[in-house]
Amino acid sequence: MCSSDLSVRRHAVLAASADAVWAFIGRPEALHEWFPTSATRVEGNKRWVTLPSGIVFEEEIVLVDNDLRRFQYSIVNNPLITKHLGMFDVIDVAPDRCIVIYSTDIEPEVLGLAIGAAAGSGLANLEKKFGKG
């Protein structure tokens, strides 16, 4: 990470199994079901995410690992964003409890504030759906 990057990390402990949470959030086409976006479209390893404002971000799906329960993506073809890697992990804590960790590295760093806020909202939506662990 260089000095103009910003790393953002948010997490939530949920009252559900890691497998149940991953089944819900581990699908690249279903981001809008929990994250504050209004639509998601996937073609191959590309995903287009539409924000409620109508702004569309093109993303490259870097990794969907069902064994690790890890998803990585990068915002691409955006003149404002010079570097980005976003990731979330779903980790077992107990049979009926897990932690979801969302992180992103972004340049320019000012955009990390908006992504961090969106991640906080998305995790709050997961807490409503699955309960706080």
Tab-separated table of N, CA and C in Angstrom:
chain	number	residue	atom	x	y	z
A	1	MET	N	0.848	-1.174	0.000
A	1	MET	CA	0.000	0.000	0.000
A	1	MET	C	0.886	1.227	0.000
A	2	CYS	N	0.631	2.196	-0.867
A	2	CYS	CA	1.417	3.424	-0.870
A	2	CYS	C	0.707	4.487	-0.040
A	3	SER	N	1.347	5.603	0.167
A	3	SER	CA	0.838	6.595	1.110
A	3	SER	C	-0.491	7.213	0.708
A	4	SER	N	-0.874	7.136	-0.575
A	4	SER	CA	-2.146	7.729	-0.972
A	4	SER	C	-3.294	6.716	-0.955
A	5	ASP	N	-3.018	5.460	-0.592
A	5	ASP	CA	-4.068	4.454	-0.442
A	5	ASP	C	-4.784	4.642	0.884
A	6	LEU	N	-5.983	4.155	0.937
A	6	LEU	CA	-6.698	4.091	2.197
A	6	LEU	C	-7.210	2.670	2.350
A	7	SER	N	-6.981	2.089	3.500
A	7	SER	CA	-7.544	0.779	3.817
A	7	SER	C	-8.705	0.995	4.769
A	8	VAL	N	-9.823	0.361	4.455
A	8	VAL	CA	-11.024	0.436	5.277
A	8	VAL	C	-11.380	-0.995	5.655
A	9	ARG	N	-11.745	-1.191	6.910
A	9	ARG	CA	-12.193	-2.517	7.326
A	9	ARG	C	-13.361	-2.355	8.277
A	10	ARG	N	-14.403	-3.147	8.053
A	10	ARG	CA	-15.582	-3.187	8.911
A	10	ARG	C	-15.905	-4.656	9.173
A	11	HIS	N	-16.580	-4.931	10.281
A	11	HIS	CA	-16.958	-6.314	10.551
A	11	HIS	C	-18.271	-6.361	11.329
A	12	ALA	N	-18.882	-7.528	11.301
A	12	ALA	CA	-20.089	-7.787	12.085
A	12	ALA	C	-20.069	-9.246	12.505
A	13	VAL	N	-20.464	-9.502	13.736
A	13	VAL	CA	-20.626	-10.857	14.236
A	13	VAL	C	-22.111	-11.176	14.134
A	14	LEU	N	-22.421	-12.284	13.463
A	14	LEU	CA	-23.806	-12.636	13.177
A	14	LEU	C	-24.207	-13.919	13.894
A	15	ALA	N	-25.472	-14.012	14.236
A	15	ALA	CA	-26.034	-15.180	14.919
A	15	ALA	C	-26.542	-16.183	13.891
A	16	ALA	N	-25.614	-16.667	13.063
A	16	ALA	CA	-25.956	-17.652	12.033
A	16	ALA	C	-24.680	-18.384	11.652
A	17	SER	N	-24.848	-19.534	11.056
A	17	SER	CA	-23.672	-20.291	10.621
A	17	SER	C	-22.981	-19.574	9.462
A	18	ALA	N	-21.684	-19.791	9.359
A	18	ALA	CA	-20.923	-19.205	8.252
A	18	ALA	C	-21.461	-19.701	6.914
A	19	ASP	N	-21.850	-20.967	6.855
A	19	ASP	CA	-22.387	-21.509	5.600
A	19	ASP	C	-23.681	-20.805	5.188
A	20	ALA	N	-24.565	-20.526	6.155
A	20	ALA	CA	-25.831	-19.852	5.836
A	20	ALA	C	-25.579	-18.428	5.352
A	21	VAL	N	-24.685	-17.729	6.003
A	21	VAL	CA	-24.384	-16.342	5.607
A	21	VAL	C	-23.698	-16.335	4.245
A	22	TRP	N	-22.731	-17.237	4.029
A	22	TRP	CA	-22.041	-17.293	2.739
A	22	TRP	C	-23.022	-17.622	1.611
A	23	ALA	N	-23.966	-18.518	1.858
A	23	ALA	CA	-24.957	-18.859	0.828
A	23	ALA	C	-25.734	-17.619	0.400
A	24	PHE	N	-25.912	-16.690	1.303
A	24	PHE	CA	-26.649	-15.457	0.999
A	24	PHE	C	-25.754	-14.404	0.342
A	25	ILE	N	-24.561	-14.149	0.890
A	25	ILE	CA	-23.745	-13.037	0.379
A	25	ILE	C	-22.645	-13.459	-0.584
A	26	GLY	N	-22.390	-14.753	-0.717
A	26	GLY	CA	-21.307	-15.211	-1.575
A	26	GLY	C	-21.648	-15.284	-3.047
A	27	ARG	N	-22.816	-14.842	-3.416
A	27	ARG	CA	-23.247	-14.846	-4.819
A	27	ARG	C	-23.000	-13.458	-5.410
A	28	PRO	N	-22.100	-13.314	-6.368
A	28	PRO	CA	-21.771	-11.993	-6.913
A	28	PRO	C	-22.982	-11.228	-7.455
A	29	GLU	N	-23.977	-11.942	-7.954
A	29	GLU	CA	-25.147	-11.289	-8.541
A	29	GLU	C	-26.141	-10.793	-7.498
A	30	ALA	N	-25.911	-11.103	-6.224
A	30	ALA	CA	-26.886	-10.779	-5.183
A	30	ALA	C	-26.450	-9.642	-4.261
A	31	LEU	N	-25.440	-8.892	-4.652
A	31	LEU	CA	-24.934	-7.829	-3.788
A	31	LEU	C	-26.041	-6.870	-3.351
A	32	HIS	N	-26.932	-6.513	-4.263
A	32	HIS	CA	-28.003	-5.552	-3.963
A	32	HIS	C	-29.001	-6.070	-2.920
A	33	GLU	N	-28.933	-7.353	-2.574
A	33	GLU	CA	-29.837	-7.904	-1.562
A	33	GLU	C	-29.405	-7.564	-0.136
A	34	TRP	N	-28.146	-7.075	0.016
A	34	TRP	CA	-27.688	-6.737	1.370
A	34	TRP	C	-26.846	-5.467	1.419
A	35	PHE	N	-26.210	-5.117	0.348
A	35	PHE	CA	-25.356	-3.923	0.289
A	35	PHE	C	-26.194	-2.771	-0.268
A	36	PRO	N	-25.911	-1.528	0.113
A	36	PRO	CA	-26.755	-0.407	-0.339
A	36	PRO	C	-26.542	-0.055	-1.817
A	37	THR	N	-26.967	-0.961	-2.671
A	37	THR	CA	-26.980	-0.742	-4.113
A	37	THR	C	-28.392	-1.057	-4.599
A	38	SER	N	-28.712	-0.597	-5.795
A	38	SER	CA	-30.074	-0.828	-6.268
A	38	SER	C	-30.162	-1.941	-7.305
A	39	ALA	N	-29.041	-2.303	-7.942
A	39	ALA	CA	-29.068	-3.376	-8.937
A	39	ALA	C	-27.666	-3.940	-9.111
A	40	THR	N	-27.614	-5.200	-9.517
A	40	THR	CA	-26.353	-5.886	-9.775
A	40	THR	C	-26.527	-6.734	-11.027
A	41	ARG	N	-25.545	-6.656	-11.925
A	41	ARG	CA	-25.564	-7.490	-13.137
A	41	ARG	C	-24.199	-8.139	-13.275
A	42	VAL	N	-24.171	-9.434	-13.577
A	42	VAL	CA	-22.922	-10.177	-13.715
A	42	VAL	C	-22.880	-10.833	-15.084
A	43	GLU	N	-21.728	-10.706	-15.739
A	43	GLU	CA	-21.443	-11.417	-16.992
A	43	GLU	C	-20.016	-11.909	-16.910
A	44	GLY	N	-19.849	-13.213	-16.856
A	44	GLY	CA	-18.503	-13.779	-16.728
A	44	GLY	C	-17.857	-13.303	-15.441
A	45	ASN	N	-16.638	-12.742	-15.558
A	45	ASN	CA	-15.948	-12.250	-14.367
A	45	ASN	C	-16.126	-10.738	-14.178
A	46	LYS	N	-17.139	-10.173	-14.813
A	46	LYS	CA	-17.447	-8.743	-14.668
A	46	LYS	C	-18.770	-8.575	-13.928
A	47	ARG	N	-18.817	-7.520	-13.115
A	47	ARG	CA	-20.043	-7.190	-12.405
A	47	ARG	C	-20.253	-5.690	-12.521
A	48	TRP	N	-21.497	-5.295	-12.762
A	48	TRP	CA	-21.872	-3.890	-12.789
A	48	TRP	C	-22.823	-3.649	-11.634
A	49	VAL	N	-22.471	-2.677	-10.819
A	49	VAL	CA	-23.233	-2.364	-9.620
A	49	VAL	C	-23.822	-0.970	-9.795
A	50	THR	N	-25.128	-0.857	-9.626
A	50	THR	CA	-25.813	0.432	-9.746
A	50	THR	C	-26.144	0.946	-8.354
A	51	LEU	N	-25.694	2.156	-8.071
A	51	LEU	CA	-25.993	2.796	-6.796
A	51	LEU	C	-27.389	3.407	-6.847
A	52	PRO	N	-27.996	3.681	-5.700
A	52	PRO	CA	-29.317	4.319	-5.700
A	52	PRO	C	-29.343	5.644	-6.478
A	53	SER	N	-28.204	6.319	-6.581
A	53	SER	CA	-28.123	7.582	-7.327
A	53	SER	C	-28.133	7.377	-8.837
A	54	GLY	N	-27.991	6.128	-9.284
A	54	GLY	CA	-27.940	5.831	-10.709
A	54	GLY	C	-26.519	5.649	-11.227
A	55	ILE	N	-25.513	5.977	-10.449
A	55	ILE	CA	-24.119	5.783	-10.841
A	55	ILE	C	-23.840	4.287	-10.929
A	56	VAL	N	-23.136	3.890	-11.987
A	56	VAL	CA	-22.806	2.484	-12.207
A	56	VAL	C	-21.299	2.294	-12.090
A	57	PHE	N	-20.891	1.293	-11.323
A	57	PHE	CA	-19.489	0.912	-11.215
A	57	PHE	C	-19.288	-0.422	-11.917
A	58	GLU	N	-18.245	-0.491	-12.732
A	58	GLU	CA	-17.851	-1.759	-13.343
A	58	GLU	C	-16.790	-2.392	-12.454
A	59	GLU	N	-16.958	-3.668	-12.191
A	59	GLU	CA	-16.022	-4.379	-11.324
A	59	GLU	C	-15.525	-5.648	-11.999
A	60	GLU	N	-14.306	-6.011	-11.687
A	60	GLU	CA	-13.772	-7.303	-12.080
A	60	GLU	C	-13.870	-8.210	-10.858
A	61	ILE	N	-14.476	-9.360	-11.026
A	61	ILE	CA	-14.531	-10.340	-9.945
A	61	ILE	C	-13.184	-11.054	-9.931
A	62	VAL	N	-12.443	-10.849	-8.869
A	62	VAL	CA	-11.096	-11.396	-8.757
A	62	VAL	C	-11.136	-12.822	-8.218
A	63	LEU	N	-11.994	-13.067	-7.221
A	63	LEU	CA	-12.012	-14.372	-6.570
A	63	LEU	C	-13.370	-14.627	-5.926
A	64	VAL	N	-13.892	-15.816	-6.138
A	64	VAL	CA	-15.016	-16.339	-5.372
A	64	VAL	C	-14.553	-17.701	-4.878
A	65	ASP	N	-14.202	-17.783	-3.594
A	65	ASP	CA	-13.675	-19.015	-3.031
A	65	ASP	C	-14.689	-19.564	-2.024
A	66	ASN	N	-15.414	-20.582	-2.434
A	66	ASN	CA	-16.457	-21.153	-1.579
A	66	ASN	C	-15.888	-21.914	-0.386
A	67	ASP	N	-14.673	-22.427	-0.494
A	67	ASP	CA	-14.053	-23.131	0.631
A	67	ASP	C	-13.614	-22.152	1.715
A	68	LEU	N	-12.953	-21.067	1.318
A	68	LEU	CA	-12.541	-20.036	2.281
A	68	LEU	C	-13.678	-19.089	2.651
A	69	ARG	N	-14.743	-19.110	1.847
A	69	ARG	CA	-15.845	-18.140	1.965
A	69	ARG	C	-15.282	-16.727	1.817
A	70	ARG	N	-14.569	-16.508	0.719
A	70	ARG	CA	-13.939	-15.216	0.435
A	70	ARG	C	-14.350	-14.742	-0.950
A	71	PHE	N	-14.657	-13.456	-1.034
A	71	PHE	CA	-14.990	-12.798	-2.299
A	71	PHE	C	-14.091	-11.583	-2.452
A	72	GLN	N	-13.459	-11.448	-3.627
A	72	GLN	CA	-12.629	-10.276	-3.922
A	72	GLN	C	-13.075	-9.674	-5.251
A	73	TYR	N	-13.028	-8.363	-5.313
A	73	TYR	CA	-13.392	-7.663	-6.536
A	73	TYR	C	-12.584	-6.375	-6.640
A	74	SER	N	-12.525	-5.843	-7.861
A	74	SER	CA	-11.802	-4.599	-8.095
A	74	SER	C	-12.649	-3.707	-9.001
A	75	ILE	N	-12.800	-2.443	-8.612
A	75	ILE	CA	-13.485	-1.473	-9.474
A	75	ILE	C	-12.531	-1.149	-10.620
A	76	VAL	N	-13.021	-1.253	-11.852
A	76	VAL	CA	-12.197	-1.044	-13.044
A	76	VAL	C	-12.865	-0.035	-13.978
A	77	ASN	N	-12.080	0.462	-14.929
A	77	ASN	CA	-12.565	1.378	-15.969
A	77	ASN	C	-13.287	2.578	-15.385
A	78	ASN	N	-12.737	3.119	-14.303
A	78	ASN	CA	-13.304	4.289	-13.653
A	78	ASN	C	-12.210	5.352	-13.585
A	79	PRO	N	-12.415	6.495	-14.237
A	79	PRO	CA	-11.351	7.508	-14.282
A	79	PRO	C	-11.011	8.117	-12.922
A	80	LEU	N	-11.904	8.015	-11.943
A	80	LEU	CA	-11.634	8.590	-10.621
A	80	LEU	C	-10.855	7.639	-9.722
A	81	ILE	N	-10.984	6.339	-9.945
A	81	ILE	CA	-10.372	5.343	-9.063
A	81	ILE	C	-9.140	4.775	-9.750
A	82	THR	N	-7.982	5.022	-9.147
A	82	THR	CA	-6.732	4.568	-9.742
A	82	THR	C	-6.297	3.200	-9.227
A	83	LYS	N	-6.810	2.800	-8.065
A	83	LYS	CA	-6.488	1.486	-7.507
A	83	LYS	C	-7.613	1.071	-6.570
A	84	HIS	N	-8.006	-0.206	-6.650
A	84	HIS	CA	-9.053	-0.687	-5.743
A	84	HIS	C	-8.979	-2.199	-5.629
A	85	LEU	N	-9.119	-2.697	-4.423
A	85	LEU	CA	-9.347	-4.111	-4.166
A	85	LEU	C	-10.265	-4.208	-2.965
A	86	GLY	N	-11.442	-4.794	-3.163
A	86	GLY	CA	-12.405	-5.001	-2.092
A	86	GLY	C	-12.509	-6.486	-1.797
A	87	MET	N	-12.832	-6.822	-0.549
A	87	MET	CA	-12.896	-8.223	-0.171
A	87	MET	C	-13.818	-8.385	1.029
A	88	PHE	N	-14.532	-9.504	1.051
A	88	PHE	CA	-15.183	-9.883	2.292
A	88	PHE	C	-14.985	-11.366	2.535
A	89	ASP	N	-14.874	-11.678	3.831
A	89	ASP	CA	-14.694	-13.039	4.309
A	89	ASP	C	-15.809	-13.364	5.287
A	90	VAL	N	-16.250	-14.609	5.282
A	90	VAL	CA	-17.204	-15.109	6.268
A	90	VAL	C	-16.474	-16.217	7.018
A	91	ILE	N	-16.297	-16.027	8.334
A	91	ILE	CA	-15.461	-16.919	9.134
A	91	ILE	C	-16.288	-17.529	10.268
A	92	ASP	N	-16.152	-18.850	10.440
A	92	ASP	CA	-16.799	-19.560	11.551
A	92	ASP	C	-16.295	-19.035	12.888
A	93	VAL	N	-17.207	-18.808	13.816
A	93	VAL	CA	-16.852	-18.530	15.204
A	93	VAL	C	-17.361	-19.678	16.069
A	94	ALA	N	-18.541	-20.160	15.754
A	94	ALA	CA	-19.187	-21.290	16.421
A	94	ALA	C	-20.180	-21.862	15.403
A	95	PRO	N	-20.783	-23.021	15.693
A	95	PRO	CA	-21.723	-23.592	14.723
A	95	PRO	C	-22.863	-22.643	14.326
A	96	ASP	N	-23.275	-21.766	15.236
A	96	ASP	CA	-24.379	-20.851	14.943
A	96	ASP	C	-23.949	-19.384	15.035
A	97	ARG	N	-22.682	-19.137	14.771
A	97	ARG	CA	-22.153	-17.778	14.868
A	97	ARG	C	-20.994	-17.617	13.900
A	98	CYS	N	-20.920	-16.461	13.243
A	98	CYS	CA	-19.815	-16.185	12.329
A	98	CYS	C	-19.502	-14.699	12.348
A	99	ILE	N	-18.380	-14.362	11.744
A	99	ILE	CA	-18.001	-12.966	11.590
A	99	ILE	C	-17.841	-12.700	10.099
A	100	VAL	N	-18.370	-11.571	9.661
A	100	VAL	CA	-18.189	-11.117	8.286
A	100	VAL	C	-17.252	-9.924	8.354
A	101	ILE	N	-16.159	-10.003	7.611
A	101	ILE	CA	-15.184	-8.919	7.567
A	101	ILE	C	-15.157	-8.378	6.145
A	102	TYR	N	-15.412	-7.083	6.012
A	102	TYR	CA	-15.348	-6.402	4.723
A	102	TYR	C	-14.145	-5.469	4.765
A	103	SER	N	-13.318	-5.518	3.735
A	103	SER	CA	-12.189	-4.590	3.664
A	103	SER	C	-12.009	-4.111	2.232
A	104	THR	N	-11.426	-2.938	2.122
A	104	THR	CA	-11.127	-2.395	0.806
A	104	THR	C	-9.885	-1.529	0.891
A	105	ASP	N	-9.076	-1.579	-0.138
A	105	ASP	CA	-7.959	-0.661	-0.334
A	105	ASP	C	-8.307	0.143	-1.571
A	106	ILE	N	-8.213	1.466	-1.462
A	106	ILE	CA	-8.641	2.312	-2.573
A	106	ILE	C	-7.752	3.540	-2.693
A	107	GLU	N	-7.603	3.980	-3.912
A	107	GLU	CA	-6.885	5.201	-4.229
A	107	GLU	C	-7.696	5.937	-5.286
A	108	PRO	N	-8.058	7.165	-5.126
A	108	PRO	CA	-7.682	8.079	-4.051
A	108	PRO	C	-8.443	7.779	-2.759
A	109	GLU	N	-7.806	8.108	-1.672
A	109	GLU	CA	-8.301	7.694	-0.359
A	109	GLU	C	-9.637	8.321	0.021
A	110	VAL	N	-9.965	9.495	-0.489
A	110	VAL	CA	-11.231	10.140	-0.123
A	110	VAL	C	-12.428	9.246	-0.463
A	111	LEU	N	-12.313	8.420	-1.490
A	111	LEU	CA	-13.415	7.528	-1.869
A	111	LEU	C	-13.598	6.392	-0.876
A	112	GLY	N	-12.575	6.110	-0.085
A	112	GLY	CA	-12.682	5.071	0.931
A	112	GLY	C	-13.708	5.403	1.999
A	113	LEU	N	-13.911	6.679	2.250
A	113	LEU	CA	-14.899	7.082	3.252
A	113	LEU	C	-16.300	6.656	2.837
A	114	ALA	N	-16.624	6.841	1.564
A	114	ALA	CA	-17.946	6.444	1.064
A	114	ALA	C	-18.095	4.925	1.064
A	115	ILE	N	-17.049	4.228	0.661
A	115	ILE	CA	-17.115	2.765	0.648
A	115	ILE	C	-17.234	2.231	2.072
A	116	GLY	N	-16.500	2.827	3.001
A	116	GLY	CA	-16.596	2.414	4.401
A	116	GLY	C	-17.996	2.598	4.958
A	117	ALA	N	-18.620	3.717	4.606
A	117	ALA	CA	-19.999	3.958	5.059
A	117	ALA	C	-20.952	2.942	4.444
A	118	ALA	N	-20.780	2.653	3.162
A	118	ALA	CA	-21.637	1.665	2.501
A	118	ALA	C	-21.439	0.286	3.117
A	119	ALA	N	-20.189	-0.070	3.416
A	119	ALA	CA	-19.919	-1.364	4.037
A	119	ALA	C	-20.591	-1.451	5.405
A	120	GLY	N	-20.537	-0.370	6.176
A	120	GLY	CA	-21.215	-0.350	7.477
A	120	GLY	C	-22.706	-0.573	7.335
A	121	SER	N	-23.312	0.045	6.324
A	121	SER	CA	-24.746	-0.147	6.076
A	121	SER	C	-25.052	-1.581	5.655
A	122	GLY	N	-24.208	-2.130	4.785
A	122	GLY	CA	-24.406	-3.503	4.345
A	122	GLY	C	-24.311	-4.493	5.494
A	123	LEU	N	-23.328	-4.300	6.363
A	123	LEU	CA	-23.183	-5.186	7.522
A	123	LEU	C	-24.356	-5.025	8.485
A	124	ALA	N	-24.861	-3.809	8.641
A	124	ALA	CA	-26.046	-3.588	9.481
A	124	ALA	C	-27.249	-4.331	8.899
A	125	ASN	N	-27.373	-4.352	7.572
A	125	ASN	CA	-28.451	-5.121	6.937
A	125	ASN	C	-28.311	-6.611	7.238
A	126	LEU	N	-27.080	-7.121	7.249
A	126	LEU	CA	-26.863	-8.527	7.583
A	126	LEU	C	-27.223	-8.803	9.040
A	127	GLU	N	-26.916	-7.866	9.937
A	127	GLU	CA	-27.289	-8.031	11.344
A	127	GLU	C	-28.813	-8.096	11.501
A	128	LYS	N	-29.532	-7.307	10.714
A	128	LYS	CA	-30.998	-7.345	10.766
A	128	LYS	C	-31.528	-8.685	10.266
A	129	LYS	N	-30.914	-9.186	9.207
A	129	LYS	CA	-31.386	-10.442	8.621
A	129	LYS	C	-31.037	-11.652	9.483
A	130	PHE	N	-29.798	-11.714	9.983
A	130	PHE	CA	-29.317	-12.910	10.681
A	130	PHE	C	-29.263	-12.751	12.198
A	131	GLY	N	-29.352	-11.537	12.689
A	131	GLY	CA	-29.223	-11.280	14.122
A	131	GLY	C	-27.775	-11.035	14.502
A	132	LYS	N	-27.587	-10.253	15.534
A	132	LYS	CA	-26.234	-9.974	16.037
A	132	LYS	C	-25.747	-11.173	16.843
A	133	GLY	N	-24.499	-11.529	16.629
A	133	GLY	CA	-23.910	-12.656	17.345
A	133	GLY	C	-23.253	-12.172	18.566
